Amino acid sequence: MMRSIKQQPFRAAVLVLVWGWLLFLVLAPNMLVVGASVMTRNPSTFISLPLNLEAYRQLFNPLYLDVFLHSLYMAALTTLICLLIGYPFAWALSRVEKNRQMLLIFLLIVPFWTNSLVRTYALKLILATNGLLNSALMSLGVIDEPAQLLYTEGAVIVGLVYLLLPFMILPLYSVFEDLRQDVLLASHDLGAGRLATFKNVVVPLTLPGVLAGVMLVLLPAMGLFFVPDILGGSRNLLVGNVIKNQFLDARNWPFGAAASIVLTLTMALLMFAHRLSKRRLGEEGA
Amino acid sequence: MRWLSRSYLALVYLLLYVPIVVLVVFSFNDSRTGYSWGGLSLRWYESLFNNHAMVQAMWNSLWLALTAATVSTVIGALTALALHRYRFRGKRVLNGMLFVVMMSPEIVLAISLLGLFLLLGLKLGYVSLLLAHVTFCLPFVVITVMARLSGFDERLPEAARDLGASDFTMTRTVLIPVIMPALMAGWLLGFTLSMDDVVVSTFVSGPSYEILPLRIYSMVRVGLKPEVNALGTLLLVFSLVMLMLSQWILSRSKQ
């Protein structure tokens, strides 16, 4: 070991730097959150002994359970809508001529590079009571008086879909890119109809992309607290709002930590499913 | 069928871009209420630049993004090189950790860092923001550089070693020039991620160092502020330039 350090001081320095950074700023803080979740709330030092599972019990308090389930429902609906819009979109995109595809992909990542707060705010301009959508609908005679669009569950979901749709489309696009035309032709030649080909060939081959997209959409859809803050009013909270509130306002760290561990576990579950689907595909392909 | 799929693509792009276009158009709107059109005007840009706190926050954000992007590019590039070239114990764990950082919800990272900083007694401000921003930018830089390294002729560094170059010299004269485009693209991405971050910054910033996204956040939570349209337009143009620059660098290096 000493010899290898002397031989390759550069290598040793790089490894120490990288490991140091990750252990200090990723692993240690996360251990801290796990630790905080089993401790007791303390107004002055944030957390203190004794150890207990009070915070996890509080998660099942009907008041918070409602918030969690509602948040999960909104996140699931957001993910479903993104999938329904994104799946055919990614398919269509992968069929466009190559040179135009680059431009279209570019247009898709522009939003990823632009401020999400500003884009959420732009939706507010459109959805407000005297905003553009209401004015347009009224001048078309669809409605007689402005509808309440802002500060509703619908507004939050629209906001989340708007911000997260590219994250669903990009992984789907990459699996559709790999989907070879001759596989579809082979299926057709073997007598499968369009529906059977879709169900037995296209869906299984694109499943890893679907799961990657679900992972990239579902988790932020539970965490992006500024979306309900700007568009949703006080009744449409996300898990992210609860965590933020517990850490920054209510000063109940154990509970906030427990809530964030729920998010982490959801992530772990989704990652596991994603790996499983990829492995299954690998085995079938081999 | 083809016609249908084309119109579908166009429709989704339309929906994605309508809010952005509305924002840009309204930033030149003279009307105070923010909903009706009152003629062309640059008054919101003017009031933006006359707002001292806003300008200060803008400089703070730029400096933070500049330093965070630079530090994360250096560490990220070294990490990518190590992952690419060296065999070492725990390599898979390192890879896995970077993947987890990239995937985990920002808010989870945010509270864990807040806990760490308070435990260490670190005053929340520039330093805590820098550490946090470098941490969430890091995986993106690593991925960008790794992608570049994966298509790289392995015989070049070997030749350099055979000619007597040390590891450090070989890295400086052979590897760095090869990964330069990826370094620039990774830097630009890190810069943008840092400029746009709201979630992590909400937790780890203090009153001593106010940054732009948090200033916008406090403005848009209640009501509509026409200055935000102007600011949003400026940020949009800025991001577009950064993105085009990064695409240009990457595409030029492929040829």
Coordinates of C-alpha atoms in Angstrom, one line a residue:
Chain A
M1 CA 0.0 0.0 0.0
M2 CA 2.8 2.4 1.0
R3 CA 4.6 1.5 -2.2
S4 CA 1.6 2.3 -4.4
I5 CA 1.2 5.7 -2.7
K6 CA 4.9 6.5 -3.4
Q7 CA 4.6 5.2 -6.9
Q8 CA 1.4 7.1 -7.8
P9 CA 1.0 10.1 -5.6
F10 CA -1.4 11.6 -8.1
R11 CA -3.7 8.6 -8.0
A12 CA -3.7 8.6 -4.2
A13 CA -4.5 12.3 -4.0
V14 CA -7.4 12.0 -6.4
L15 CA -8.9 9.0 -4.6
V16 CA -8.6 10.7 -1.2
L17 CA -10.2 13.9 -2.5
V18 CA -13.1 12.1 -4.1
W19 CA -13.8 9.7 -1.3
G20 CA -13.3 12.5 1.3
W21 CA -15.9 14.7 -0.5
L22 CA -18.5 11.9 -0.8
L23 CA -18.0 10.5 2.7
F24 CA -18.1 13.9 4.3
L25 CA -20.9 15.5 2.2
V26 CA -23.1 12.6 1.2
L27 CA -22.7 9.6 3.5
A28 CA -22.2 11.4 6.8
P29 CA -25.1 13.8 6.3
N30 CA -27.4 11.0 5.3
M31 CA -26.4 9.0 8.3
L32 CA -27.2 12.1 10.3
V33 CA -30.7 12.2 8.9
V34 CA -31.3 8.5 9.8
G35 CA -30.0 9.3 13.3
A36 CA -32.2 12.4 13.7
S37 CA -35.3 10.4 12.7
V38 CA -35.0 8.2 15.8
M39 CA -34.2 10.9 18.3
T40 CA -36.4 13.3 20.3
R41 CA -37.5 16.8 19.3
N42 CA -35.8 19.5 21.2
P43 CA -36.6 23.2 20.6
S44 CA -33.1 24.5 21.4
T45 CA -30.7 21.8 20.1
F46 CA -33.1 20.5 17.4
I47 CA -32.6 16.9 18.5
S48 CA -31.7 15.1 21.7
L49 CA -31.8 11.7 23.3
P50 CA -33.6 9.4 24.2
L51 CA -34.0 7.3 21.1
N52 CA -37.5 6.4 20.0
L53 CA -39.7 5.8 17.0
E54 CA -42.1 8.7 17.9
A55 CA -41.4 10.5 14.6
Y56 CA -42.3 7.4 12.5
R57 CA -45.5 7.0 14.6
Q58 CA -46.3 10.6 13.8
L59 CA -46.2 9.8 10.1
F60 CA -49.4 7.7 10.7
N61 CA -51.1 10.6 12.5
P62 CA -54.3 11.0 10.4
L63 CA -53.5 14.6 9.7
Y64 CA -50.2 13.9 8.1
L65 CA -51.2 10.6 6.6
D66 CA -53.8 12.6 4.6
V67 CA -51.2 15.0 3.4
F68 CA -48.8 12.1 2.4
L69 CA -51.5 10.2 0.6
H70 CA -52.7 13.3 -1.2
S71 CA -49.1 14.1 -2.2
L72 CA -48.6 10.6 -3.4
Y73 CA -51.8 10.8 -5.4
M74 CA -50.8 14.0 -7.0
A75 CA -47.3 12.7 -7.8
A76 CA -48.7 9.4 -9.2
L77 CA -51.2 11.3 -11.4
T78 CA -48.4 13.6 -12.6
T79 CA -46.3 10.6 -13.5
L80 CA -49.2 8.9 -15.3
I81 CA -49.9 12.1 -17.3
C82 CA -46.2 12.5 -18.2
L83 CA -46.1 8.9 -19.3
L84 CA -49.3 9.2 -21.4
I85 CA -48.0 12.3 -23.1
G86 CA -44.3 11.3 -23.2
Y87 CA -44.5 7.7 -24.5
P88 CA -46.1 8.5 -27.9
F89 CA -44.0 11.7 -28.0
A90 CA -40.7 9.8 -27.6
W91 CA -41.8 7.3 -30.1
A92 CA -42.7 9.9 -32.7
L93 CA -39.5 11.8 -31.9
S94 CA -37.3 8.7 -32.5
R95 CA -38.9 8.4 -36.0
V96 CA -38.0 11.9 -37.1
E97 CA -35.1 12.3 -39.6
K98 CA -31.8 12.3 -37.7
N99 CA -30.7 15.9 -38.6
R100 CA -34.0 17.3 -37.4
Q101 CA -33.9 15.2 -34.3
M102 CA -30.9 17.1 -32.9
L103 CA -32.8 20.4 -33.0
L104 CA -35.9 18.8 -31.4
I105 CA -33.8 17.3 -28.6
F106 CA -32.2 20.7 -28.1
L107 CA -35.7 22.3 -27.8
L108 CA -36.5 19.7 -25.2
I109 CA -33.5 20.4 -23.0
V110 CA -33.9 24.1 -23.1
P111 CA -36.5 24.0 -20.3
F112 CA -34.1 21.8 -18.2
W113 CA -31.5 24.6 -18.5
T114 CA -34.0 27.4 -17.6
N115 CA -35.0 28.5 -14.2
S116 CA -37.9 26.2 -13.0
L117 CA -39.1 28.9 -10.6
V118 CA -39.5 31.4 -13.4
R119 CA -41.3 28.8 -15.5
T120 CA -43.7 28.0 -12.6
Y121 CA -44.4 31.7 -12.3
A122 CA -45.1 31.9 -16.0
L123 CA -47.9 29.4 -15.5
K124 CA -49.3 31.6 -12.9
L125 CA -49.7 34.4 -15.5
I126 CA -51.7 32.0 -17.6
L127 CA -53.9 30.4 -14.9
A128 CA -54.7 33.4 -12.7
T129 CA -58.3 34.5 -12.3
N130 CA -57.9 37.4 -14.7
G131 CA -55.1 35.6 -16.5
L132 CA -54.7 34.7 -20.2
L133 CA -56.6 31.3 -20.1
N134 CA -59.7 32.8 -18.5
S135 CA -59.7 35.8 -20.8
A136 CA -59.3 33.6 -23.8
L137 CA -62.1 31.2 -22.7
M138 CA -64.4 34.2 -21.9
S139 CA -63.8 35.9 -25.2
L140 CA -64.5 32.6 -27.0
G141 CA -67.8 32.4 -25.0
V142 CA -66.9 29.1 -23.5
I143 CA -67.4 30.5 -20.0
D144 CA -69.3 33.5 -18.7
E145 CA -67.2 34.4 -15.7
P146 CA -63.6 33.5 -14.8
A147 CA -63.1 30.0 -13.4
Q148 CA -60.9 29.4 -10.4
L149 CA -57.9 27.7 -12.0
L150 CA -55.1 28.9 -9.7
Y151 CA -54.7 27.5 -6.2
T152 CA -56.3 24.2 -7.1
E153 CA -55.1 20.6 -7.2
G154 CA -55.3 20.8 -11.0
A155 CA -52.9 23.8 -11.0
V156 CA -50.3 21.9 -9.0
I157 CA -50.5 18.9 -11.3
V158 CA -50.3 21.1 -14.4
G159 CA -47.2 22.8 -12.9
L160 CA -45.6 19.5 -12.0
V161 CA -46.3 18.0 -15.4
Y162 CA -44.9 21.1 -17.1
L163 CA -41.7 21.0 -15.1
L164 CA -41.1 17.3 -15.2
L165 CA -42.3 16.2 -18.7
P166 CA -38.8 16.4 -20.3
F167 CA -37.5 14.0 -17.6
M168 CA -40.0 11.4 -18.7
I169 CA -39.4 12.0 -22.4
L170 CA -35.6 11.7 -22.5
P171 CA -35.1 8.2 -21.0
L172 CA -38.0 7.0 -23.2
Y173 CA -36.5 8.6 -26.2
S174 CA -33.2 6.7 -25.5
V175 CA -35.0 3.3 -25.4
F176 CA -37.0 4.1 -28.5
E177 CA -33.7 5.0 -30.2
D178 CA -32.4 1.5 -29.4
L179 CA -35.6 -0.2 -30.6
R180 CA -34.7 -1.5 -34.0
Q181 CA -37.1 -1.4 -36.8
D182 CA -36.3 -5.0 -37.9
V183 CA -37.5 -6.3 -34.6
L184 CA -40.9 -4.8 -35.3
L185 CA -40.8 -6.1 -38.9
A186 CA -39.9 -9.6 -37.6
S187 CA -42.8 -9.5 -35.3
H188 CA -45.0 -8.5 -38.2
D189 CA -43.6 -11.2 -40.4
L190 CA -44.3 -13.8 -37.7
G191 CA -48.0 -12.8 -38.0
A192 CA -48.4 -10.5 -35.0
G193 CA -50.9 -7.7 -35.4
R194 CA -50.1 -4.1 -34.4
L195 CA -51.6 -4.6 -30.9
A196 CA -49.8 -7.8 -30.3
T197 CA -46.5 -6.4 -31.5
F198 CA -47.0 -3.4 -29.2
K199 CA -47.9 -5.5 -26.2
N200 CA -45.3 -8.3 -26.7
V201 CA -42.4 -6.5 -28.3
V202 CA -42.5 -2.7 -27.8
V203 CA -43.6 -2.6 -24.2
P204 CA -41.1 -5.1 -22.8
L205 CA -38.3 -3.5 -24.7
T206 CA -39.1 0.0 -23.6
L207 CA -39.9 -0.9 -20.0
P208 CA -36.5 0.2 -18.6
G209 CA -37.0 3.6 -20.1
V210 CA -40.5 3.8 -18.6
L211 CA -39.2 2.9 -15.1
A212 CA -36.3 5.4 -15.5
G213 CA -38.8 8.1 -16.5
V214 CA -41.1 7.2 -13.6
M215 CA -38.2 7.5 -11.2
L216 CA -37.1 10.8 -12.6
V217 CA -40.7 12.2 -12.4
L218 CA -42.3 10.6 -9.4
L219 CA -39.7 11.6 -6.8
P220 CA -39.4 15.3 -7.7
A221 CA -43.2 15.4 -8.0
M222 CA -43.2 14.7 -4.2
G223 CA -40.4 17.0 -3.4
L224 CA -40.7 20.3 -5.4
F225 CA -42.2 22.3 -2.7
F226 CA -42.2 25.6 -4.6
V227 CA -44.9 24.4 -7.1
P228 CA -47.7 24.2 -4.5
D229 CA -46.4 27.3 -2.9
I230 CA -46.8 29.3 -6.1
L231 CA -49.8 27.5 -7.7
G232 CA -51.5 25.4 -5.2
G233 CA -52.6 27.3 -2.1
S234 CA -52.5 25.8 1.4
R235 CA -54.5 22.6 0.8
N236 CA -52.4 20.9 -1.9
L237 CA -49.2 20.2 -0.1
L238 CA -46.4 17.8 -1.2
V239 CA -44.3 15.7 1.1
G240 CA -41.6 18.3 0.2
N241 CA -43.7 21.0 1.8
V242 CA -44.1 19.0 5.0
I243 CA -40.3 18.3 5.2
K244 CA -39.5 22.0 4.6
N245 CA -42.1 23.1 7.1
Q246 CA -40.8 20.7 9.8
F247 CA -37.2 21.7 9.3
L248 CA -37.4 25.4 8.8
D249 CA -40.6 26.5 10.6
A250 CA -41.9 23.9 13.1
R251 CA -38.4 22.9 14.1
N252 CA -39.4 19.3 14.4
W253 CA -36.3 17.6 13.0
P254 CA -37.1 14.0 13.9
F255 CA -40.4 14.2 12.1
G256 CA -38.9 16.0 9.1
A257 CA -36.1 13.4 8.9
A258 CA -38.6 10.5 9.1
A259 CA -40.6 12.1 6.2
S260 CA -37.5 12.4 4.1
I261 CA -36.6 8.8 4.8
V262 CA -39.9 7.8 3.4
L263 CA -38.9 9.6 0.2
T264 CA -35.5 7.9 0.1
L265 CA -37.1 4.5 0.6
T266 CA -39.5 5.2 -2.3
M267 CA -36.4 6.0 -4.4
A268 CA -34.7 2.8 -3.4
L269 CA -37.8 0.8 -4.3
L270 CA -38.0 2.4 -7.8
M271 CA -34.2 1.9 -8.4
F272 CA -34.6 -1.7 -7.5
A273 CA -37.5 -2.1 -10.0
H274 CA -35.5 -0.4 -12.7
R275 CA -32.4 -2.7 -12.2
L276 CA -34.7 -5.7 -12.2
S277 CA -36.3 -4.8 -15.5
K278 CA -32.9 -4.1 -17.1
R279 CA -31.5 -7.4 -15.9
R280 CA -34.5 -9.3 -17.1
L281 CA -34.2 -7.7 -20.5
G282 CA -30.4 -8.5 -20.5
E283 CA -31.1 -12.2 -19.8
E284 CA -33.8 -12.5 -22.5
G285 CA -31.6 -10.7 -25.0
A286 CA -28.7 -13.0 -24.3
Chain B
M1 CA -50.0 8.3 -39.5
R2 CA -46.9 10.4 -40.2
W3 CA -49.0 13.5 -40.3
L4 CA -50.6 12.6 -37.0
S5 CA -47.3 12.0 -35.2
R6 CA -45.9 15.3 -36.6
S7 CA -48.9 17.3 -35.4
Y8 CA -48.6 15.6 -32.0
L9 CA -45.0 16.6 -31.6
A10 CA -45.8 20.1 -32.6
L11 CA -48.7 20.3 -30.1
V12 CA -46.5 19.2 -27.2
Y13 CA -43.8 21.6 -28.1
L14 CA -46.4 24.4 -28.4
L15 CA -47.6 23.6 -24.8
L16 CA -44.0 23.5 -23.5
Y17 CA -43.2 26.9 -25.0
V18 CA -46.4 28.9 -24.6
P19 CA -45.7 29.9 -20.9
I20 CA -42.1 30.9 -21.8
V21 CA -43.3 33.0 -24.7
V22 CA -46.0 34.6 -22.5
L23 CA -43.3 35.5 -19.9
V24 CA -41.1 37.1 -22.5
V25 CA -43.9 39.1 -24.1
F26 CA -45.2 40.3 -20.8
S27 CA -41.8 41.4 -19.7
F28 CA -42.1 44.3 -22.2
N29 CA -45.6 45.1 -21.1
D30 CA -46.2 48.6 -19.8
S31 CA -49.3 47.7 -17.9
R32 CA -49.1 47.6 -14.1
T33 CA -51.7 44.9 -13.5
G34 CA -49.6 42.3 -15.4
Y35 CA -52.6 40.8 -17.2
S36 CA -53.7 43.2 -19.9
W37 CA -51.5 44.6 -22.6
G38 CA -50.6 48.3 -22.1
G39 CA -48.0 48.8 -24.8
L40 CA -44.3 48.2 -25.2
S41 CA -42.0 49.3 -22.4
L42 CA -38.7 48.6 -20.8
R43 CA -39.8 49.9 -17.4
W44 CA -39.6 46.5 -15.7
Y45 CA -36.0 46.1 -16.8
E46 CA -35.3 49.5 -15.6
S47 CA -36.9 48.9 -12.2
L48 CA -35.0 45.7 -12.0
F49 CA -31.6 47.3 -12.3
N50 CA -32.6 50.1 -10.0
N51 CA -33.3 47.6 -7.3
H52 CA -30.1 47.5 -5.3
A53 CA -30.9 44.3 -3.3
M54 CA -31.8 42.5 -6.6
V55 CA -28.5 43.5 -8.3
Q56 CA -26.6 42.4 -5.3
A57 CA -28.4 39.0 -5.3
M58 CA -27.6 38.7 -9.0
W59 CA -23.8 39.2 -8.4
N60 CA -23.9 36.8 -5.4
S61 CA -25.6 34.1 -7.6
L62 CA -23.1 34.6 -10.4
W63 CA -20.1 34.4 -8.1
L64 CA -21.5 31.3 -6.4
A65 CA -22.3 29.6 -9.8
L66 CA -18.9 30.5 -11.1
T67 CA -17.0 29.0 -8.1
A68 CA -19.3 26.0 -7.7
A69 CA -19.0 25.1 -11.4
T70 CA -15.3 25.4 -11.3
V71 CA -14.7 23.4 -8.1
S72 CA -17.2 20.7 -9.2
T73 CA -15.5 20.5 -12.7
V74 CA -12.1 20.0 -11.1
I75 CA -13.3 17.3 -8.6
G76 CA -15.7 15.7 -11.1
A77 CA -13.0 15.5 -13.8
L78 CA -10.5 13.9 -11.4
T79 CA -13.2 11.5 -10.3
A80 CA -14.1 10.5 -13.9
L81 CA -10.4 10.0 -14.6
A82 CA -9.9 7.8 -11.5
L83 CA -13.1 5.8 -12.4
H84 CA -11.9 5.3 -15.9
R85 CA -8.3 4.5 -15.4
Y86 CA -7.7 3.0 -12.0
R87 CA -8.8 -0.2 -10.4
F88 CA -9.4 0.3 -6.7
R89 CA -11.4 -1.1 -3.9
G90 CA -14.9 0.3 -3.6
K91 CA -15.1 1.5 -7.2
R92 CA -18.6 0.2 -7.6
V93 CA -19.6 1.8 -4.3
L94 CA -18.2 5.2 -5.5
N95 CA -20.1 4.8 -8.8
G96 CA -23.3 3.9 -6.9
M97 CA -22.9 6.9 -4.5
L98 CA -22.7 9.3 -7.4
F99 CA -25.7 7.7 -9.0
V100 CA -27.7 8.0 -5.8
V101 CA -26.7 11.7 -5.4
M102 CA -28.0 12.3 -8.9
M103 CA -31.3 10.4 -8.4
S104 CA -32.2 11.4 -4.9
P105 CA -34.8 14.1 -4.4
E106 CA -33.1 17.4 -3.9
I107 CA -34.9 18.0 -0.7
V108 CA -33.3 14.9 0.9
L109 CA -29.8 16.2 0.0
A110 CA -30.9 19.7 1.3
I111 CA -31.9 18.6 4.8
S112 CA -29.0 16.3 5.2
L113 CA -26.6 19.1 4.4
L114 CA -28.4 21.5 6.7
G115 CA -28.1 19.0 9.5
L116 CA -24.4 18.6 8.8
F117 CA -23.6 22.3 8.7
L118 CA -25.5 23.1 11.9
L119 CA -23.8 20.1 13.7
L120 CA -20.4 21.5 12.6
G121 CA -21.4 25.0 13.6
L122 CA -20.8 26.3 10.1
K123 CA -22.4 29.7 9.6
L124 CA -24.9 29.4 6.7
G125 CA -23.8 31.6 3.9
Y126 CA -21.5 31.5 0.9
V127 CA -19.4 28.5 2.2
S128 CA -22.4 26.3 3.0
L129 CA -24.0 27.2 -0.4
L130 CA -20.7 26.4 -2.2
L131 CA -20.3 23.0 -0.6
A132 CA -23.9 22.1 -1.3
H133 CA -23.9 23.3 -4.9
V134 CA -20.6 21.4 -5.7
T135 CA -22.2 18.3 -4.3
F136 CA -25.2 18.3 -6.5
C137 CA -23.3 19.4 -9.6
L138 CA -20.6 16.7 -9.2
P139 CA -22.4 13.6 -10.6
F140 CA -23.4 15.6 -13.8
V141 CA -19.8 16.6 -14.4
V142 CA -18.6 13.0 -13.8
I143 CA -21.1 11.6 -16.3
T144 CA -20.2 14.2 -19.0
V145 CA -16.5 13.5 -18.7
M146 CA -17.0 9.7 -18.5
A147 CA -19.0 9.8 -21.7
R148 CA -16.1 11.5 -23.4
L149 CA -13.5 9.1 -22.0
S150 CA -15.4 6.0 -23.1
G151 CA -14.7 6.7 -26.7
F152 CA -11.0 7.3 -26.2
D153 CA -8.0 5.4 -27.6
E154 CA -6.4 3.6 -24.7
R155 CA -3.1 3.3 -26.4
L156 CA -2.4 7.1 -26.1
P157 CA -1.8 7.2 -22.3
E158 CA 0.1 3.9 -22.5
A159 CA 2.4 5.4 -25.1
A160 CA 2.9 8.5 -22.9
R161 CA 3.8 6.2 -20.0
D162 CA 6.2 4.2 -22.1
L163 CA 7.9 7.4 -23.1
G164 CA 8.6 8.0 -19.5
A165 CA 5.9 10.5 -18.5
S166 CA 4.7 10.3 -14.9
D167 CA 1.0 9.9 -14.1
F168 CA 0.7 13.6 -13.5
T169 CA 2.5 14.6 -16.7
M170 CA 0.5 12.1 -18.8
T171 CA -2.8 13.4 -17.3
R172 CA -1.8 17.0 -18.0
T173 CA -0.5 16.5 -21.6
V174 CA -2.6 13.7 -22.9
L175 CA -5.8 13.2 -21.0
I176 CA -6.8 16.8 -20.2
P177 CA -6.7 18.0 -23.8
V178 CA -8.8 15.0 -24.8
I179 CA -11.5 15.7 -22.2
M180 CA -11.4 19.4 -22.6
P181 CA -14.8 19.7 -24.5
A182 CA -16.4 17.6 -21.8
L183 CA -14.9 19.7 -19.1
M184 CA -16.3 22.9 -20.7
A185 CA -19.8 21.3 -21.2
G186 CA -19.7 20.0 -17.6
W187 CA -18.7 23.4 -16.3
L188 CA -21.6 25.1 -18.2
L189 CA -24.1 22.6 -16.9
G190 CA -22.8 23.0 -13.4
F191 CA -23.0 26.8 -13.7
T192 CA -26.6 26.6 -14.9
L193 CA -27.7 24.1 -12.2
S194 CA -26.2 26.3 -9.6
M195 CA -27.9 29.4 -11.0
D196 CA -31.3 27.7 -11.0
D197 CA -31.3 25.8 -7.8
V198 CA -34.1 26.7 -5.3
V199 CA -34.7 23.6 -3.3
V200 CA -31.2 23.0 -1.8
S201 CA -30.4 26.8 -1.5
T202 CA -33.6 27.4 0.5
F203 CA -32.1 25.2 3.3
V204 CA -28.4 26.0 3.3
S205 CA -28.4 29.8 2.7
G206 CA -28.4 32.4 5.4
P207 CA -29.2 36.1 5.5
S208 CA -25.6 37.1 4.9
Y209 CA -25.6 35.9 1.3
E210 CA -28.8 36.3 -0.6
I211 CA -28.9 34.7 -4.0
L212 CA -31.2 35.3 -7.0
P213 CA -33.5 32.2 -7.0
L214 CA -34.4 32.8 -3.3
R215 CA -35.1 36.4 -4.0
I216 CA -37.4 35.4 -6.9
Y217 CA -39.0 32.8 -4.7
S218 CA -39.9 35.4 -2.1
M219 CA -41.3 37.7 -4.8
V220 CA -43.5 35.2 -6.6
R221 CA -45.0 33.4 -3.6
V222 CA -47.6 36.1 -3.3
G223 CA -49.2 37.8 -6.3
L224 CA -47.7 38.7 -9.6
K225 CA -44.6 40.9 -9.9
P226 CA -43.9 42.3 -13.4
E227 CA -40.2 42.6 -12.5
V228 CA -40.1 38.8 -12.4
N229 CA -41.1 38.7 -16.1
A230 CA -38.1 40.8 -16.9
L231 CA -35.7 38.9 -14.7
G232 CA -37.0 35.6 -16.0
T233 CA -36.5 36.7 -19.6
L234 CA -32.9 37.7 -18.8
L235 CA -32.3 34.4 -17.1
L236 CA -33.8 32.6 -20.1
V237 CA -31.6 34.3 -22.6
F238 CA -28.6 33.6 -20.4
S239 CA -29.4 29.9 -20.1
L240 CA -30.0 29.7 -23.8
V241 CA -26.6 31.1 -24.6
M242 CA -24.9 28.7 -22.1
L243 CA -26.7 25.7 -23.6
M244 CA -25.9 26.7 -27.1
L245 CA -22.3 27.2 -26.2
S246 CA -22.2 23.8 -24.6
Q247 CA -23.8 22.0 -27.5
W248 CA -21.5 23.8 -29.9
I249 CA -18.4 22.8 -28.0
L250 CA -19.6 19.1 -27.8
S251 CA -20.6 18.9 -31.5
R252 CA -17.4 20.6 -32.7
S253 CA -15.3 18.2 -30.8
K254 CA -17.0 15.2 -32.4
Q255 CA -15.9 16.2 -35.8

